[in-house]
Coordinates of C-alpha atoms and ligand atoms in Angstrom, one line a residue:
M55 CA 195.3 -14.4 66.0
I56 CA 191.9 -15.3 64.1
S57 CA 190.9 -19.1 66.0
P58 CA 192.4 -22.1 63.8
I59 CA 190.1 -24.3 62.7
I60 CA 192.0 -27.1 64.6
S61 CA 193.9 -27.5 68.1
I62 CA 195.8 -29.8 68.2
V63 CA 196.3 -31.5 71.6
C64 CA 199.6 -32.8 72.7
P65 CA 200.1 -34.3 76.3
C66 CA 203.6 -34.6 76.9
Y67 CA 205.8 -36.0 80.1
N68 CA 209.2 -36.9 79.1
E69 CA 209.4 -36.9 76.0
Q70 CA 212.6 -35.1 74.9
E71 CA 213.0 -38.3 72.5
V72 CA 210.5 -38.5 70.4
L73 CA 209.3 -34.5 70.6
H74 CA 211.1 -33.3 67.2
V75 CA 210.3 -36.2 65.1
F76 CA 206.6 -36.2 66.4
T77 CA 206.2 -32.8 65.7
D78 CA 208.1 -32.2 62.2
K79 CA 206.1 -35.5 61.2
I80 CA 202.4 -33.6 62.1
I81 CA 203.4 -30.6 60.9
N82 CA 204.1 -32.4 58.0
I83 CA 200.1 -33.9 57.4
L84 CA 198.9 -30.8 58.7
S85 CA 200.1 -28.2 56.1
M86 CA 198.6 -30.7 54.0
D87 CA 195.6 -28.9 54.7
T88 CA 194.1 -26.3 54.2
F89 CA 192.4 -25.8 57.7
T90 CA 194.2 -23.1 59.7
Y91 CA 195.6 -25.0 62.7
E92 CA 196.9 -25.0 66.5
L93 CA 199.8 -27.1 68.1
L94 CA 198.9 -26.9 71.5
F95 CA 201.3 -29.0 74.1
V96 CA 200.6 -29.8 77.3
N97 CA 204.1 -30.1 79.4
D98 CA 202.7 -32.7 81.9
G99 CA 205.6 -31.1 84.7
S100 CA 208.2 -33.6 82.1
K101 CA 211.9 -33.8 84.8
D102 CA 213.8 -33.8 80.8
N103 CA 214.3 -31.2 78.2
T104 CA 210.8 -31.8 76.9
L105 CA 210.0 -27.8 77.8
I106 CA 213.1 -26.0 76.5
F107 CA 212.7 -28.4 73.5
L108 CA 208.8 -27.2 72.6
H109 CA 210.4 -23.3 72.8
E110 CA 212.3 -24.0 70.4
L111 CA 209.9 -25.4 68.1
A112 CA 207.7 -22.7 69.2
V113 CA 210.3 -20.1 67.7
R114 CA 209.9 -21.9 64.4
N115 CA 206.7 -22.3 64.4
K116 CA 203.8 -19.6 64.7
N117 CA 201.3 -22.6 65.2
I118 CA 202.8 -24.2 68.6
R119 CA 201.6 -23.1 71.8
I120 CA 202.9 -24.6 74.8
I121 CA 201.2 -24.6 78.6
N122 CA 203.6 -25.1 81.2
L123 CA 201.7 -26.9 83.7
S124 CA 203.8 -26.5 87.5
R125 CA 203.9 -30.4 87.9
N126 CA 203.0 -33.5 86.3
F127 CA 199.3 -34.0 87.2
G128 CA 199.0 -36.9 84.9
K129 CA 197.8 -37.2 81.6
E130 CA 193.9 -37.1 82.4
A131 CA 194.9 -33.5 83.9
A132 CA 197.2 -32.2 80.7
L133 CA 193.9 -33.2 78.8
T134 CA 191.8 -31.3 80.5
A135 CA 194.2 -28.1 80.1
G136 CA 194.6 -28.8 77.0
L137 CA 190.8 -29.0 75.9
D138 CA 189.9 -25.5 78.2
H139 CA 193.3 -23.8 76.0
A140 CA 192.1 -25.1 72.4
K141 CA 190.5 -22.2 70.7
G142 CA 189.9 -24.5 67.4
E143 CA 186.9 -25.3 66.0
V144 CA 188.0 -29.0 66.6
V145 CA 189.7 -30.3 68.9
I146 CA 192.3 -34.0 68.2
L147 CA 193.8 -35.3 71.3
I148 CA 196.9 -37.1 70.6
D149 CA 199.9 -38.6 72.2
V150 CA 203.5 -37.3 71.3
D151 CA 204.7 -41.1 71.3
L152 CA 203.8 -41.7 67.3
Q153 CA 201.6 -44.4 68.9
D154 CA 198.4 -42.2 67.9
P155 CA 199.4 -42.4 64.1
P156 CA 198.9 -38.7 62.6
E157 CA 198.3 -39.7 58.8
L158 CA 195.1 -40.5 60.9
I159 CA 193.7 -36.5 61.7
H160 CA 193.0 -36.4 57.3
D161 CA 190.5 -39.6 57.9
F162 CA 189.3 -37.4 61.4
L163 CA 189.2 -34.3 59.0
R164 CA 186.8 -36.1 56.2
E165 CA 184.5 -38.0 58.9
W166 CA 184.1 -34.4 60.7
Q167 CA 183.0 -32.7 57.6
K168 CA 180.2 -35.5 57.3
G169 CA 179.0 -34.5 60.6
Y170 CA 180.0 -36.3 63.2
D171 CA 181.2 -33.9 66.2
V172 CA 183.4 -37.1 67.6
V173 CA 186.0 -39.2 65.5
V174 CA 187.4 -42.2 67.7
A175 CA 190.3 -44.0 66.5
K176 CA 190.1 -48.3 67.2
R177 CA 192.8 -49.9 67.4
I178 CA 192.2 -53.3 65.7
N179 CA 195.2 -55.3 67.1
R180 CA 197.0 -54.9 70.8
S181 CA 199.9 -56.8 69.2
S182 CA 202.5 -52.9 70.3
D183 CA 201.1 -54.5 73.6
T184 CA 202.5 -56.8 75.9
L185 CA 200.4 -59.9 76.9
T186 CA 200.1 -58.9 80.5
K187 CA 199.0 -55.6 79.0
K188 CA 196.2 -58.0 76.4
I189 CA 194.7 -59.2 79.5
T190 CA 194.2 -57.4 82.2
A191 CA 192.7 -54.0 79.5
S192 CA 190.5 -56.8 77.9
L193 CA 189.2 -58.0 81.1
F194 CA 188.6 -54.5 82.9
Y195 CA 186.7 -53.5 79.4
K196 CA 184.4 -56.1 80.6
F197 CA 184.8 -55.4 84.3
H198 CA 183.6 -51.2 83.7
N199 CA 181.2 -51.8 81.0
S200 CA 179.2 -54.7 82.8
I201 CA 178.7 -52.9 85.8
S202 CA 178.2 -49.4 84.8
D203 CA 176.0 -47.6 82.7
V204 CA 178.2 -45.5 80.6
I205 CA 179.7 -48.0 78.5
I206 CA 183.4 -47.8 77.0
P207 CA 184.2 -49.1 74.0
D208 CA 186.8 -52.2 73.7
N209 CA 190.4 -50.6 72.5
V210 CA 189.5 -46.9 72.2
G211 CA 191.7 -44.8 73.7
D212 CA 191.9 -41.0 74.3
F213 CA 193.1 -40.5 70.6
R214 CA 190.1 -38.6 68.6
L215 CA 188.5 -35.8 67.0
I216 CA 186.1 -33.6 68.9
T217 CA 183.8 -30.8 68.0
R218 CA 183.9 -27.9 70.1
R219 CA 180.5 -28.3 71.2
V220 CA 181.7 -31.4 72.2
V221 CA 184.0 -29.5 74.4
T222 CA 181.6 -27.3 76.0
A223 CA 179.7 -30.3 77.1
I224 CA 183.0 -31.9 78.7
Q225 CA 183.6 -28.5 80.3
L226 CA 180.3 -29.0 82.2
L227 CA 181.2 -31.8 83.8
P228 CA 183.3 -30.3 87.5
E229 CA 185.0 -33.7 88.5
N230 CA 188.4 -33.4 89.5
Q231 CA 189.3 -36.9 89.3
R232 CA 189.0 -37.2 85.5
F233 CA 188.6 -40.3 84.0
M234 CA 188.8 -38.5 80.3
K235 CA 187.5 -42.2 78.4
G236 CA 184.6 -42.4 80.8
I237 CA 183.9 -38.9 80.3
F238 CA 183.9 -39.1 76.5
S239 CA 181.5 -41.9 76.4
W240 CA 179.3 -39.8 79.5
V241 CA 178.8 -36.9 76.8
G242 CA 177.6 -38.6 73.9
F243 CA 177.4 -37.6 70.8
K244 CA 177.2 -38.9 67.7
T245 CA 180.5 -40.5 66.7
S246 CA 182.2 -42.4 64.0
I247 CA 184.8 -44.8 64.7
I248 CA 188.4 -46.0 62.3
Q249 CA 190.4 -48.4 62.4
Y250 CA 193.8 -48.7 63.0
T251 CA 197.0 -50.7 64.0
R252 CA 198.9 -49.3 67.4
Q253 CA 202.8 -49.1 66.6
P254 CA 204.9 -49.3 69.7
R255 CA 206.7 -46.3 71.1
A256 CA 208.7 -44.6 68.3
A257 CA 211.2 -44.2 71.4
G258 CA 210.9 -43.0 75.1
K259 CA 209.1 -45.2 77.4
S260 CA 205.7 -45.5 78.2
S261 CA 205.1 -43.9 82.0
F262 CA 202.2 -46.3 82.3
N263 CA 203.7 -49.0 84.9
G264 CA 201.3 -52.1 86.3
W265 CA 200.2 -50.0 89.7
R266 CA 200.0 -46.9 87.7
L267 CA 197.1 -48.7 85.7
W268 CA 195.6 -50.3 88.8
N269 CA 194.5 -47.2 90.3
F270 CA 193.8 -45.6 86.4
A271 CA 191.2 -48.8 86.5
L272 CA 189.9 -48.6 90.1
E273 CA 189.8 -44.7 89.2
G274 CA 187.6 -45.5 85.8
I275 CA 185.4 -48.4 87.5
T276 CA 184.7 -45.7 91.2
S277 CA 183.8 -42.9 88.8
F278 CA 181.6 -44.4 86.8
S279 CA 179.6 -47.4 89.0
T280 CA 178.4 -47.7 92.2
T281 CA 177.2 -51.2 92.1
P282 CA 180.5 -52.6 93.8
L283 CA 179.5 -50.5 96.7
R284 CA 175.7 -52.0 96.2
I285 CA 176.9 -55.1 95.8
W286 CA 177.7 -55.6 99.5
L287 CA 174.1 -54.9 100.4
Y288 CA 173.2 -58.6 98.4
L289 CA 175.8 -60.1 99.3
G290 CA 175.4 -59.1 102.9
V291 CA 171.0 -60.3 102.7
F292 CA 172.7 -63.7 101.1
V293 CA 174.9 -64.4 104.0
S294 CA 173.2 -63.2 106.4
A295 CA 169.8 -65.9 104.6
I296 CA 172.1 -69.0 105.2
A297 CA 172.9 -67.8 108.6
F298 CA 169.8 -67.9 109.7
I299 CA 169.3 -71.3 107.9
F300 CA 172.6 -72.6 109.7
G301 CA 171.6 -71.4 112.8
A302 CA 168.1 -72.7 113.0
S303 CA 169.1 -76.3 111.7
I304 CA 171.5 -75.9 114.5
I305 CA 169.3 -75.4 117.2
L306 CA 166.9 -77.8 115.8
K307 CA 170.0 -80.4 116.0
T308 CA 171.0 -79.8 119.4
L309 CA 166.9 -79.7 121.0
F310 CA 166.8 -83.0 119.2
L311 CA 170.2 -84.7 118.9
G312 CA 171.6 -83.2 121.8
V313 CA 174.8 -81.3 122.3
D314 CA 177.7 -81.5 119.3
I315 CA 180.8 -80.4 120.7
P316 CA 183.3 -80.8 117.3
G317 CA 182.9 -78.1 114.8
Y318 CA 186.0 -75.9 115.7
A319 CA 187.8 -76.6 112.1
S320 CA 183.9 -75.0 111.0
L321 CA 183.6 -72.2 112.1
L322 CA 187.4 -70.9 112.4
T323 CA 186.8 -70.8 108.7
I324 CA 183.9 -69.3 108.4
I325 CA 184.7 -66.5 110.8
L326 CA 187.8 -66.1 108.9
F327 CA 186.3 -66.2 105.2
F328 CA 184.2 -63.9 106.4
G329 CA 186.6 -61.7 108.4
G330 CA 188.1 -61.3 104.8
I331 CA 184.3 -60.3 102.7
Q332 CA 184.1 -57.7 105.5
L333 CA 187.2 -56.4 104.9
I334 CA 187.0 -56.2 101.1
G335 CA 184.1 -54.2 102.1
L336 CA 184.9 -52.4 104.3
G337 CA 188.3 -52.0 101.1
I338 CA 185.8 -50.9 98.5
M339 CA 183.4 -48.3 100.5
G340 CA 187.0 -46.7 101.5
E341 CA 187.7 -46.3 97.6
Y342 CA 184.3 -44.3 97.2
I343 CA 184.9 -42.2 100.8
G344 CA 188.9 -40.9 99.7
R345 CA 187.4 -40.6 96.5
L346 CA 184.4 -38.6 97.8
Y347 CA 186.9 -36.7 100.0
M348 CA 189.6 -35.6 97.6
E349 CA 186.4 -34.5 95.2
S350 CA 184.9 -32.7 98.2
K351 CA 188.1 -30.3 98.5
R352 CA 187.1 -28.8 95.0
R353 CA 191.0 -28.3 94.5
P354 CA 191.6 -27.6 90.9
I355 CA 192.5 -30.0 87.9
Y356 CA 195.7 -28.8 87.5
I357 CA 197.9 -25.4 87.6
I358 CA 199.3 -23.6 85.0
E359 CA 203.2 -21.9 85.4
D360 CA 203.6 -20.3 82.6
D361 CA 202.5 -20.2 78.9
S362 CA 203.3 -19.4 75.7
N363 CA 202.8 -15.8 76.3
T364 CA 204.7 -15.5 79.4
Q365 CA 207.1 -17.9 78.4
K366 CA 208.4 -15.4 75.9
D367 CA 211.2 -13.5 78.9
K368 CA 212.2 -16.6 79.6
F369 CA 213.7 -18.4 76.8
Ligands
UDP1236 N1 201.4 -38.0 79.5 C1 201.2 -37.4 80.0 N2 201.5 -37.2 81.5 C2 201.8 -38.3 82.5 C3 201.9 -39.2 81.4 C4 201.5 -39.7 80.0 O1 200.8 -35.7 79.8 O2 201.6 -38.5 83.7 C5 201.0 -38.1 78.6 C6 202.8 -39.5 77.2 O3 203.7 -37.8 77.3 C7 201.8 -39.7 76.1 C8 200.9 -40.0 76.3 O4 200.5 -39.1 77.6 O5 201.8 -38.0 75.1 C9 200.6 -41.2 76.2 O6 201.5 -41.6 76.9 P1 202.0 -43.1 77.2 O7 202.6 -43.0 76.1 O8 203.2 -43.2 78.6 O9 200.9 -44.2 77.9 P2 201.0 -45.6 77.3 O10 200.7 -45.1 75.1 O11 201.6 -46.3 77.6 O12 199.3 -45.9 77.2
MG1237 MG1 202.1 -44.3 74.4

């Protein structure tokens, strides 16, 4: 097969309910353009009928390719697998739940033809999100960007177009724990931003619950900043200075005013307070050490069980 111009990379995890609607819609949109394309689905260890449906779709359309991961590796790994196997001149990453409107692909391509290497879609509102998600997301972006050298634009997800040279640049980043939003920002390139309104999921449910999002946020912060580690140095210096002044004042008071017995409550408070602070410090160090440990194993980011070619015999 001659390499297509456009590769559409779609990570799927338990998406049986939206898969057909999504595929029909996107094929419709892609056939309006003259560019050749491939639809590269990455099945990220779905437990429902996603894989079976993908094969049914692939039989009907020759432009569909499937990569089937051996288990659920998470969206970041699924995207990496997609990028590694996409053959197109440009790659578009899109969710299959129709929260990323496929219509925007035309705008993406227009911007690409103007010479941009990256075209991102920015949500103009988050009305499809809950209030908690809106607040926590906004706090995350503010915090992340204030302590990290790599700025992640607010309200920009993975939905984007990138050219081959951006894909090649991303592949130079060898880390196993991949926070794609940060990686995209880190590699840079000339970027165009398109605005859109994010719709609620067409069907099915989000696989990112509160706990998963919290860990995702930790991943983002620890992957692109060491500020949380350095804070402890400054905090330590500050606290030691205060302790020194406090100690000196107690000594002077005892020398000049005699022994002062009371102070039990303040002592206990100080001990507990600093015990807590130290544990937080240790916890933060633990986060980084844990990540160093995982990273040092050099495990692959994902494992492919089979792909379109090998699957033909099975289905
Ligand atoms: N996804 C994936 N692996 C996962 C979780 C999600 O490939 O472990 C895919 C999912 O099928 C969808 C996209 O990533 O195409 C976004 O997931 P979701 O809609 O659950 O996230 P949200 O839009 O709520 O952030
Ligand atoms: Mg979604």
